[in-house]
Coordinates of C-alpha atoms in Angstrom, one line a residue:
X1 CA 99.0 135.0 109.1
X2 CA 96.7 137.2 107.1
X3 CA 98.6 136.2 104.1
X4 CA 96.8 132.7 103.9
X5 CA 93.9 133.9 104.2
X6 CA 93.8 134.5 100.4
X7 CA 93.9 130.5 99.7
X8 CA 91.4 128.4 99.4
X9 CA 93.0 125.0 99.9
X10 CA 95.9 124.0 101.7
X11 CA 97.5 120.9 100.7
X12 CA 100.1 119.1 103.3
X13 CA 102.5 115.7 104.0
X14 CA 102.6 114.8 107.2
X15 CA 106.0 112.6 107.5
X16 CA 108.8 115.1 107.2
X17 CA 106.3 118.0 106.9
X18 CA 103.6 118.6 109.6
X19 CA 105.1 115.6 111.4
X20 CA 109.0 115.8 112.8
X21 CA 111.3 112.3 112.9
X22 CA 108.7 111.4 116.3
X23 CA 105.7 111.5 114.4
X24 CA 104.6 114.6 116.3
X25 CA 103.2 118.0 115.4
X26 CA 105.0 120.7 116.6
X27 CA 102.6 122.8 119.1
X28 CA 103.2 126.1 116.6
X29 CA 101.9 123.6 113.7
X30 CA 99.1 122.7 115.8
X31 CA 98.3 126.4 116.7
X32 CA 98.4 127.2 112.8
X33 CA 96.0 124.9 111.6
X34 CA 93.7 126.2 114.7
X35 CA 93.8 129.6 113.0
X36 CA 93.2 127.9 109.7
X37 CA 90.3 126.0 110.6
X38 CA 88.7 128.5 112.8
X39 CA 89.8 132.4 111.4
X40 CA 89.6 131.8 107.6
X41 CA 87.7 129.3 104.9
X42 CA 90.6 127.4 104.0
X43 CA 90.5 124.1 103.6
X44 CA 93.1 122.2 104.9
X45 CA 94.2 118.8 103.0
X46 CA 95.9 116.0 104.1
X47 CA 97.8 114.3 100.9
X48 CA 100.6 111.5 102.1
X49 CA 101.7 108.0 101.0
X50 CA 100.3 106.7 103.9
X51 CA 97.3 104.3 104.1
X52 CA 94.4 105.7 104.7
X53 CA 93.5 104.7 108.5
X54 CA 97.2 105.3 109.8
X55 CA 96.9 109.1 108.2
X56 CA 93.4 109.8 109.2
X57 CA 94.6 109.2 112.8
X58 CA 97.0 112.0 112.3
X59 CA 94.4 114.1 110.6
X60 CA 91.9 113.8 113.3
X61 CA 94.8 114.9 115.6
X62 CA 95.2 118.0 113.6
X63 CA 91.8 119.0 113.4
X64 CA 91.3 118.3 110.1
X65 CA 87.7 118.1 108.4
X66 CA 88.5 117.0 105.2
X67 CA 88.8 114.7 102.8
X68 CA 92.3 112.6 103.1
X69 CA 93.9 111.6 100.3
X70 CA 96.7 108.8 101.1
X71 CA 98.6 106.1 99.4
X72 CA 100.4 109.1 97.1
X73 CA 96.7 109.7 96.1
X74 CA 95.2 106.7 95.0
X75 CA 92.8 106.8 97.2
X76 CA 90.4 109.8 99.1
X77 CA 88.6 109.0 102.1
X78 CA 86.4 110.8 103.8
X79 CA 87.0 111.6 108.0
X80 CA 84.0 109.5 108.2
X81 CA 85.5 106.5 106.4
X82 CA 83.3 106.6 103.5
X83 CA 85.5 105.8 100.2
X84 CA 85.2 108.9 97.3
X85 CA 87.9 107.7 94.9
X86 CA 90.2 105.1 94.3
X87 CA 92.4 104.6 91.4
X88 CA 94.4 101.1 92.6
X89 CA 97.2 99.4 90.3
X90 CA 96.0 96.6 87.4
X91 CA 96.2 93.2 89.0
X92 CA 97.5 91.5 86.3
X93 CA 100.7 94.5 86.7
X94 CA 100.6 93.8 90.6
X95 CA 100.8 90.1 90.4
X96 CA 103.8 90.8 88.0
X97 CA 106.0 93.4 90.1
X98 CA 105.0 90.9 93.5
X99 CA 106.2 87.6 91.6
X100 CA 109.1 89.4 90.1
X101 CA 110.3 90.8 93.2
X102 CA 109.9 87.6 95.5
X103 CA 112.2 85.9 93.2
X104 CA 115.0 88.1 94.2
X105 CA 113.9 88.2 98.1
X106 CA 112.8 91.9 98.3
X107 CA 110.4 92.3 100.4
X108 CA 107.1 93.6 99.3
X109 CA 103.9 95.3 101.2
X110 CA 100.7 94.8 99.8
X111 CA 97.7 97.5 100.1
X112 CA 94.4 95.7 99.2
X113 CA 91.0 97.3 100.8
X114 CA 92.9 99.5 103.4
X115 CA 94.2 96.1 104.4
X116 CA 98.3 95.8 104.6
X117 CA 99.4 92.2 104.0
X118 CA 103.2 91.1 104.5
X119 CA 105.0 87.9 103.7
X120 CA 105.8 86.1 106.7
X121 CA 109.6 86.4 106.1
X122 CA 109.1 90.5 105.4
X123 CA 112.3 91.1 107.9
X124 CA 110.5 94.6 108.5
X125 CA 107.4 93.9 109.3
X126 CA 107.4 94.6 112.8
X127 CA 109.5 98.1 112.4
X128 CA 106.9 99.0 109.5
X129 CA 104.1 98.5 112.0
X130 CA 105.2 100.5 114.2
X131 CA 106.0 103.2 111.7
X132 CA 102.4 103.0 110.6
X133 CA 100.6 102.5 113.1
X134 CA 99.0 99.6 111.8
X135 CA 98.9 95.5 111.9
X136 CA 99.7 93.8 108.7
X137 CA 98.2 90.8 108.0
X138 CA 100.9 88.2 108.2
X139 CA 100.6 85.5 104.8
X140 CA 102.7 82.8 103.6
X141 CA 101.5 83.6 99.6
X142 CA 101.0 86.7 99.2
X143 CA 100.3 86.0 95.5
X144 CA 97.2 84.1 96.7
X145 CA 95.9 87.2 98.8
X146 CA 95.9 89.5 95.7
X147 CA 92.2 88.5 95.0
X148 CA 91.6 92.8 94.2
X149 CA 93.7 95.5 92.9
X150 CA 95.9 96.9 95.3
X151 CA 95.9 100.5 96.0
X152 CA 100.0 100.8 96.4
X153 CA 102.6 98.0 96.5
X154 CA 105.5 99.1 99.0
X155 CA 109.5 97.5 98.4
X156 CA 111.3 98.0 101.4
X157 CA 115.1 97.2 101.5
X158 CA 118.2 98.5 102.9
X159 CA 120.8 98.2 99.7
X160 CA 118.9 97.6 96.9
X161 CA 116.1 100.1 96.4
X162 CA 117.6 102.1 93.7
X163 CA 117.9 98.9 91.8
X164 CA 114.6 98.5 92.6
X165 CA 113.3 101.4 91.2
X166 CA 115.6 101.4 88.1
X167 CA 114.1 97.8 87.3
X168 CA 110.4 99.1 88.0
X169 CA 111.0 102.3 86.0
X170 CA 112.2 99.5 82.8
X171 CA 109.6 97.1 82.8
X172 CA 106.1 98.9 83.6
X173 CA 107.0 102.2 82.1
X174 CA 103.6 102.9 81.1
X175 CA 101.4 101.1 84.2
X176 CA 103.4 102.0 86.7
X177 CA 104.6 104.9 89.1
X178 CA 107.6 104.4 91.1
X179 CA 109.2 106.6 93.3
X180 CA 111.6 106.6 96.6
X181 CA 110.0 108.2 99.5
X182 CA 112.8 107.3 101.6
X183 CA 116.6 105.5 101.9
X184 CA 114.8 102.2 101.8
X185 CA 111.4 102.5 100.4
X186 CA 110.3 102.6 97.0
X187 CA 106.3 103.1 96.9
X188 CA 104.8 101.5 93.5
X189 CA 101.4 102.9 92.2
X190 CA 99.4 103.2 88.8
X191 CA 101.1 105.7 86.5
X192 CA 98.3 108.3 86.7
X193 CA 98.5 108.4 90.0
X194 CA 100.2 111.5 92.0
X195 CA 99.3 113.5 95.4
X196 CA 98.6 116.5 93.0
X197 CA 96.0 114.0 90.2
X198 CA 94.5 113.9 94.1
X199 CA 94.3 117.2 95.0
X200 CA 92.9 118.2 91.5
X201 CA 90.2 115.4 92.0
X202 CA 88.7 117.3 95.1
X203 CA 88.9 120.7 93.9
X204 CA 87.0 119.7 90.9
X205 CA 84.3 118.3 92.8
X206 CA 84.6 121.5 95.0
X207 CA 84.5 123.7 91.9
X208 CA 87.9 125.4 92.9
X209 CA 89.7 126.3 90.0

């Protein structure tokens, strides 16, 4: 793999990407980022819409020393834990999309603090927690919890996500980011927010051009 040896950051997802459909690294991924971390100054970079304690897990897993940057880069952590950036959504714009949504019965996640917090009648809430390896915070208001800016606001729903998005895309079309990560999810987050506005964060304070 001489050829990577010419880059100086290496940016990856994990769902999809360095993880397959079982959440698992392959053992040639794994032997890859060995070489990575141990035969050349790369630095590897994890940079996925996940929070930032279900991706770190993964990171550590991989061997990975540096910075993550999770919820589609609104926020960089370091492996430690220590906080170095966070750009969350307006609450004013949060409260809006969360009240907005509730009226039609989509079900909304709510990332506040590295906390996840779920309406009680969230129908995915225990297939979600399993897919992040996390446990939500069960509420009856969820309205009422958003005390802070949230990082990211997650809509999950089987039939109606493209609606979703459509409606997002109409009414916040300069506060807001919206995008579908998968079938059923539709991940909200402030409008200058992006995995790359996260990548080009740390490589400034790295001074890698």
């Amino acid at each position: 793999m001489p050829e990577l040896t010419r880059y100086k950051v290496l940016a990856l997802d994990l769902d999809g990407t360095v993880l397959d459909h079982n959440l698992t690294a392959s053992p040639g991924v794994k032997q890859r980022l060995h070489w990575l971390h141990t035969q050349t100054d790369c630095k590897v970079v994890i940079a996925t819409g996940r929070m930032s304690v279900s991706a770190q897990r993964f990171a550590a897993d991989l061997g990975i020393t540096q910075p993550v940057i999770s919820y589609q880069g609104a926020m960089i952590r370091a492996m430690s834990g220590e906080r170095l950036h966070h750009d969350p959504i307006p609450l004013p714009v949060a409260q809006s999309v969360v009240a907005r949504l509730s009226e039609q019965q989509i079900a909304v996640n709510v990332y506040i603090d590295d906390v996840l917090y779920m309406h009680h009648s969230n129908p995915y809430r225990e297939a979600y927690a399993r897919l992040g390896g996390t446990t939500p915070v069960i509420v009856a208001d969820l309205q009422a919890h958003m005390t802070a800016p949230p990082t990211k606001l997650l809509v999950i729903d089987e039939h109606r996500i493209d609606a979703v998005l459509a409606e997002l895309k109409q009414h916040y079309p300069d506060t807001l980011a919206p995008c579908k990560s998968r079938q059923n999810f539709c991940e909200v987050i402030g409008a200058q927010v992006s995995k790359w506005a996260g990548i080009r964060w740390l490589i400034e304070q790295w001074g890698i051009t």
